[in-house]
Tab-separated table of C-alpha atoms and ligand atoms in Angstrom:
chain	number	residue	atom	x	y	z
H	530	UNK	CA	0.000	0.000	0.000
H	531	UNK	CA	1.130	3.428	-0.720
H	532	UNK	CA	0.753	6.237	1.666
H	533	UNK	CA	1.625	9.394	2.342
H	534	UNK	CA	1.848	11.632	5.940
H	535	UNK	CA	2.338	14.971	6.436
H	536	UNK	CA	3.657	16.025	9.833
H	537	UNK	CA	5.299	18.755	11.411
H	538	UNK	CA	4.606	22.249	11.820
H	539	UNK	CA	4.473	24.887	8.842
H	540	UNK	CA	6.593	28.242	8.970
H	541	UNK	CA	4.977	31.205	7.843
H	542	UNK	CA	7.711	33.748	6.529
H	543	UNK	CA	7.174	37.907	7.509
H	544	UNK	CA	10.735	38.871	6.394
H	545	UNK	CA	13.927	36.879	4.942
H	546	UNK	CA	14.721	35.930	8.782
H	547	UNK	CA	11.459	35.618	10.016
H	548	UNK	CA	8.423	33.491	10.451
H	549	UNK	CA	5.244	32.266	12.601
H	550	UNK	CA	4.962	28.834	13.369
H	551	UNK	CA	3.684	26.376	16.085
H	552	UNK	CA	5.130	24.141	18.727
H	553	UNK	CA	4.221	21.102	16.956
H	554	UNK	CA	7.303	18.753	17.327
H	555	UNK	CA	6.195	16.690	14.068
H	556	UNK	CA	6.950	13.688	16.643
H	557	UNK	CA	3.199	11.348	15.801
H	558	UNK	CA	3.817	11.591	12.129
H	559	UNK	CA	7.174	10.689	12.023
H	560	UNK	CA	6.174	7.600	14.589
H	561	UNK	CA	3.278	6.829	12.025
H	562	UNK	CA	5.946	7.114	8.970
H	563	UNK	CA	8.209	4.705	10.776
H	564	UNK	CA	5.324	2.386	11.959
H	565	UNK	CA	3.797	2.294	8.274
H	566	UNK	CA	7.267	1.391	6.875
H	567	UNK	CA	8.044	-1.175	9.325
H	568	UNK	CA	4.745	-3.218	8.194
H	569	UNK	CA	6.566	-3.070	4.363
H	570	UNK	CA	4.505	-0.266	3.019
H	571	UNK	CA	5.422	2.610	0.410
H	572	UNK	CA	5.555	5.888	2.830
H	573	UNK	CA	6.113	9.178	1.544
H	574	UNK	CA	6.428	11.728	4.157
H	575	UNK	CA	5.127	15.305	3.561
H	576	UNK	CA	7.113	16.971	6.391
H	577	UNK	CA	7.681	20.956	7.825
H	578	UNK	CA	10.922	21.574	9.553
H	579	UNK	CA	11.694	18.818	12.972
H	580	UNK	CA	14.606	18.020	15.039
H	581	UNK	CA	14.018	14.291	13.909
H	582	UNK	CA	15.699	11.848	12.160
H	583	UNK	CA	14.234	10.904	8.716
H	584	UNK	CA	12.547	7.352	9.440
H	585	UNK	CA	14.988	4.807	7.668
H	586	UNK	CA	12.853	3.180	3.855
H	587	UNK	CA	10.473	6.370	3.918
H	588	UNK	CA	10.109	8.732	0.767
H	589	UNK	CA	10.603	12.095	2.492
H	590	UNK	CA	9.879	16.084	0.852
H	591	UNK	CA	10.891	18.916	3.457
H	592	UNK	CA	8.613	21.589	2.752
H	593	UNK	CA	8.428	25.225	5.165
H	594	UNK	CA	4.822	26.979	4.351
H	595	UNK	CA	1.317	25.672	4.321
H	596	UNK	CA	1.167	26.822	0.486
H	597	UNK	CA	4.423	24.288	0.044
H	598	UNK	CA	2.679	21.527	1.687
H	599	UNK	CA	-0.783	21.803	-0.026
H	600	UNK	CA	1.565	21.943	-3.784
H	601	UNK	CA	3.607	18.836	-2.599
H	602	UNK	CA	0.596	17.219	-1.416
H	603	UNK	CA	-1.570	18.069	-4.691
H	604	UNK	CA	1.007	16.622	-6.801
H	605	UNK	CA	1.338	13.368	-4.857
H	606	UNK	CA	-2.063	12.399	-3.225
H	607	UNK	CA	-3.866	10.635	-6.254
H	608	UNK	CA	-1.091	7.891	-6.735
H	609	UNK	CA	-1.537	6.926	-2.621
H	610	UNK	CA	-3.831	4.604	-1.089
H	611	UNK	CA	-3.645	5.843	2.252
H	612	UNK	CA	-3.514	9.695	3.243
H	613	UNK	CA	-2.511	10.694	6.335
H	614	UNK	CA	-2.810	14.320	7.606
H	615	UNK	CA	-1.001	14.688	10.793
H	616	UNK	CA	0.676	18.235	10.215
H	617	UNK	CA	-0.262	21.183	12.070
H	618	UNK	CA	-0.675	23.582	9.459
H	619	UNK	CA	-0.641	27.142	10.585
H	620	UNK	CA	-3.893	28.431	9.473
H	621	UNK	CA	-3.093	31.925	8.951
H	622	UNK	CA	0.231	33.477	7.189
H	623	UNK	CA	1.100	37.051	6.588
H	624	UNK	CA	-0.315	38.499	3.792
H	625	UNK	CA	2.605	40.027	2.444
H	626	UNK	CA	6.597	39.000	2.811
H	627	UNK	CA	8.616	41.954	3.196
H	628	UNK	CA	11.916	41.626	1.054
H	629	UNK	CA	14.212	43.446	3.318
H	630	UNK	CA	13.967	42.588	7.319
H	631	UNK	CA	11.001	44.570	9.194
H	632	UNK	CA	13.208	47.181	10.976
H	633	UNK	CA	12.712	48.478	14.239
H	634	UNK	CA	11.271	51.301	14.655
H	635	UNK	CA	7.054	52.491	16.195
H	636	UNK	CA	6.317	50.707	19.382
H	637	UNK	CA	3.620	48.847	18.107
H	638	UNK	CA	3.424	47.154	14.426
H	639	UNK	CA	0.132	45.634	12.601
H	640	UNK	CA	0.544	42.089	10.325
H	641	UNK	CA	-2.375	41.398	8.505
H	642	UNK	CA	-2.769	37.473	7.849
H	643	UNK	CA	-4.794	35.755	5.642
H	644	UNK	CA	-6.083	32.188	5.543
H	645	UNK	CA	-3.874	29.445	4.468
H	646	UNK	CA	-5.399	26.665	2.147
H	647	UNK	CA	-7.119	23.899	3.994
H	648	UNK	CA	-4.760	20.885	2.782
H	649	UNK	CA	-6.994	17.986	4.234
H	650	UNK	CA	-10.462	20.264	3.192
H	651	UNK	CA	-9.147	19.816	-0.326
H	652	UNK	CA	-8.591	16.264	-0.610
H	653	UNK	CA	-11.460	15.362	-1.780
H	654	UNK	CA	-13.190	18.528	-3.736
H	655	UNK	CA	-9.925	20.133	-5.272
H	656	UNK	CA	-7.417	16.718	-5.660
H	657	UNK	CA	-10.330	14.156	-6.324
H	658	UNK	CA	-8.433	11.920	-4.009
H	659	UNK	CA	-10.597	8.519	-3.735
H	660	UNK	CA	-8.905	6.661	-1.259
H	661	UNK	CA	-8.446	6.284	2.612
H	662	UNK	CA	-8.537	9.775	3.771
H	663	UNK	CA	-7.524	10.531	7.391
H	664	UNK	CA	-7.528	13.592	9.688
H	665	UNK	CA	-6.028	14.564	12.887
H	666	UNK	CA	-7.622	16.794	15.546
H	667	UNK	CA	-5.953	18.767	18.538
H	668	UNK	CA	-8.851	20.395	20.601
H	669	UNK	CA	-9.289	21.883	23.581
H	670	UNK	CA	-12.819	21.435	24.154
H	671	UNK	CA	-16.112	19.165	23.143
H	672	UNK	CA	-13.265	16.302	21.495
H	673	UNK	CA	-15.695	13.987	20.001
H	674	UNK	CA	-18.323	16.691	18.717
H	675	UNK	CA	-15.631	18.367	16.767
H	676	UNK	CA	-13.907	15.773	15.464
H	677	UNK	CA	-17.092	14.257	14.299
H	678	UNK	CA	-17.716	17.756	12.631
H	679	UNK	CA	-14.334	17.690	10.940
H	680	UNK	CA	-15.230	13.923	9.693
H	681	UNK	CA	-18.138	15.475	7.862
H	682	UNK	CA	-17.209	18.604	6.083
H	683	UNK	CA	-13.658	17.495	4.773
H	684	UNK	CA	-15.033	14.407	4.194
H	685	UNK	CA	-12.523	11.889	5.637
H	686	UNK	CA	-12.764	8.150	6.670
H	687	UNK	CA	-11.193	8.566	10.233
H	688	UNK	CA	-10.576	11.513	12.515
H	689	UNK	CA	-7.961	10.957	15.079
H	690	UNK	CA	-8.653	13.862	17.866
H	691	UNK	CA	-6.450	14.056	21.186
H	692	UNK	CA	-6.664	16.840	23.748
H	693	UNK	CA	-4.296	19.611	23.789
H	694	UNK	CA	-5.420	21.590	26.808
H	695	UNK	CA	-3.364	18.104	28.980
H	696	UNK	CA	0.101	19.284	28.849
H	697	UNK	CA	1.569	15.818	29.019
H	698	UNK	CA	-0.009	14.167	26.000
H	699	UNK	CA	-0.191	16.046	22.310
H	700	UNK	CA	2.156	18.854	21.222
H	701	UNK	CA	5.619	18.577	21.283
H	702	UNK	CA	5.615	15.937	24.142
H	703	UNK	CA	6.358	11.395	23.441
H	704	UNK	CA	3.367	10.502	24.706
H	705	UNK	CA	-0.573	11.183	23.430
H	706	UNK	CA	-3.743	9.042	24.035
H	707	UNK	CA	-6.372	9.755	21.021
H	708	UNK	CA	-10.461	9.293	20.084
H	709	UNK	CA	-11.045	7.725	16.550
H	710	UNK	CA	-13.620	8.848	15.021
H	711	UNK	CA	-15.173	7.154	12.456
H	712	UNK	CA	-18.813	7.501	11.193
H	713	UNK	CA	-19.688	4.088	12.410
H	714	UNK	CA	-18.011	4.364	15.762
H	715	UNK	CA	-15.201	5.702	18.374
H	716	UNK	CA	-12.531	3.697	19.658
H	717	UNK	CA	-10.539	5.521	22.818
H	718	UNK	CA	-6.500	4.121	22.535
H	719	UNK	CA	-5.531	4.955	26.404
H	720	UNK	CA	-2.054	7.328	27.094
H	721	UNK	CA	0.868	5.757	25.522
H	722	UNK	CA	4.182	6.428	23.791
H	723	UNK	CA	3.380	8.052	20.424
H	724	UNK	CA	5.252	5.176	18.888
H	725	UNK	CA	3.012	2.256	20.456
H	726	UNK	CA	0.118	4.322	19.768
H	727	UNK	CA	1.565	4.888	16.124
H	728	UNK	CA	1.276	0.897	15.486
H	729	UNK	CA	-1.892	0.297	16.971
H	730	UNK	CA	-3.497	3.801	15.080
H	731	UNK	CA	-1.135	1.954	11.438
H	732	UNK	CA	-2.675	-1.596	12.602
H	733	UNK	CA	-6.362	-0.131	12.286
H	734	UNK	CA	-5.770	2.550	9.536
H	735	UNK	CA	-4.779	-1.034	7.403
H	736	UNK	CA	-7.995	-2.782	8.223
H	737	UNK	CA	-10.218	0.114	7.561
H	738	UNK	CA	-9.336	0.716	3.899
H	739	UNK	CA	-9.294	-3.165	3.184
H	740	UNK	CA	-12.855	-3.259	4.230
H	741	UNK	CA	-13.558	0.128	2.660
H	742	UNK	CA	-12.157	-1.078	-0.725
H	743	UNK	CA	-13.776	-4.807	0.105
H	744	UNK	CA	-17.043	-4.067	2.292
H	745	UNK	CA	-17.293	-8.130	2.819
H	746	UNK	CA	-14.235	-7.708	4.970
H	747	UNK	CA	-16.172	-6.072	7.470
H	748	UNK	CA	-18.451	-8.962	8.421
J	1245	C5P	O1	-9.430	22.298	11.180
J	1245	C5P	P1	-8.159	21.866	11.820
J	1245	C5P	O2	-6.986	22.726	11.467
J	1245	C5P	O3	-8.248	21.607	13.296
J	1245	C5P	O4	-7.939	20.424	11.170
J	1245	C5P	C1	-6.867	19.659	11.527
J	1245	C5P	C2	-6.590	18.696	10.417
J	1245	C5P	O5	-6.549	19.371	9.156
J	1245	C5P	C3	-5.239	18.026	10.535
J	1245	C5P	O6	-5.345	16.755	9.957
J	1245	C5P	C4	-4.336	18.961	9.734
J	1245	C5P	O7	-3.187	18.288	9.275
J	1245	C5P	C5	-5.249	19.354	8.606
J	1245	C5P	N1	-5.028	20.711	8.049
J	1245	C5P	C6	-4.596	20.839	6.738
J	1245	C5P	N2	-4.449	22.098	6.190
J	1245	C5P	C7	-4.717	23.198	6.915
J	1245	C5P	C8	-5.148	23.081	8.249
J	1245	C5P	C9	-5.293	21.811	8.792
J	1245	C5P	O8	-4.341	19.821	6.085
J	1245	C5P	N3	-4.548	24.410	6.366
């Protein structure tokens, strides 16, 4: 099976040496890349800038902005079985780059921002993408309500939601403990390394789009 993860966070550039960005540490999609290859499948990692090491047999494209990870993605998706969309993408970035670096000079400065294109919103309506389509979640409130939501209008298979307001799981620490959400069902996978969690989430992720390309599977 082919499939392709994006992780990481994005970097939105305001000048040549600067940028917004998020504390995402990129650390569950690169233990999802690793746990995908491991089980002998084709893994092309869509990735913003980490500290990690490049899982060993994975396909890997750096990329910095959202705009660079929606192009890589668009030209990749519709040869994958499996899509993965683990990335926090900023959802704003400046609406202009400056060329030269902002100087300093009134006390306070105004950045306008626009909105960033919705990478997983597009799978389906703008890149026709017809296979297993799977979101991730970080909320801070009502979990399963909003994931469920985010099932529905980007049209995936699975949401995988996890809390971020509990500093110990989520981003930019090892360990997480997630709701899938499927339109069927929710499974809860208790608080564990984001690597264990990583084979169990690659264990079900495989048995979902088997049945969903074989429905007879699921009985
Ligand atoms: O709507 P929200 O940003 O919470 O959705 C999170 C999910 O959407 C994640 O799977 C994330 O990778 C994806 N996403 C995206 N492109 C964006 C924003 C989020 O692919 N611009």
């Amino acid at each position: 099976m082919k499939i392709l993860i994006t992780a990481g966070p994005t970097r939105e550039p305001l000048d040549p040496v600067r940028f917004l960005s998020n504390r995402s540490s990129g650390r569950m999609g690169y233990a999802l890349a690793k746990a995908f290859a491991l089980r002998k499948d084709h893994v092309l990692l869509i990735s913003g800038p980490t500290t990690l090491p490049i899982p060993d047999h994975v396909d890997y494209i750096p990329v910095e902005s959202a705009q660079e990870m929606y192009d890589e993605v668009a030209h990749h998706l519709n040869q994958m079985d499996v899509a993965i969309f683990c990335a926090a993408v900023a959802d704003y970035t400046p609406a202009t780059i400056a060329d030269q670096k902002i100087k300093k000079s009134e006390d306070t400065i105004t950045i306008t921002l626009k909105k960033t294109p919705d990478i997983l919103g597009s799978a389906r309506s703008l890149m026709n993408f017809g296979g297993y389509l799977v979101g991730f979640a970080a909320e801070t409130e009502n979990l399963e309500a909003n994931a469920r939501r985010k099932l529905e209008t980007k049209l995936c298979d699975m949401i995988i939601a996890n809390d971020v307001s509990q500093v110990v799981i989520g981003f930019d620490s090892h360990e997480n403990e997630v709701l899938i959400v499927e339109a069927a069902e929710n499974t809860a996978l208790p608080r564990d390394s984001k690597e264990h969690l990583a084979r169990h989430i690659a264990e079900i992720i495989m048995l979902r789009s088997r049945q969903k390309n074989d429905p007879a599977a699921r009985s």
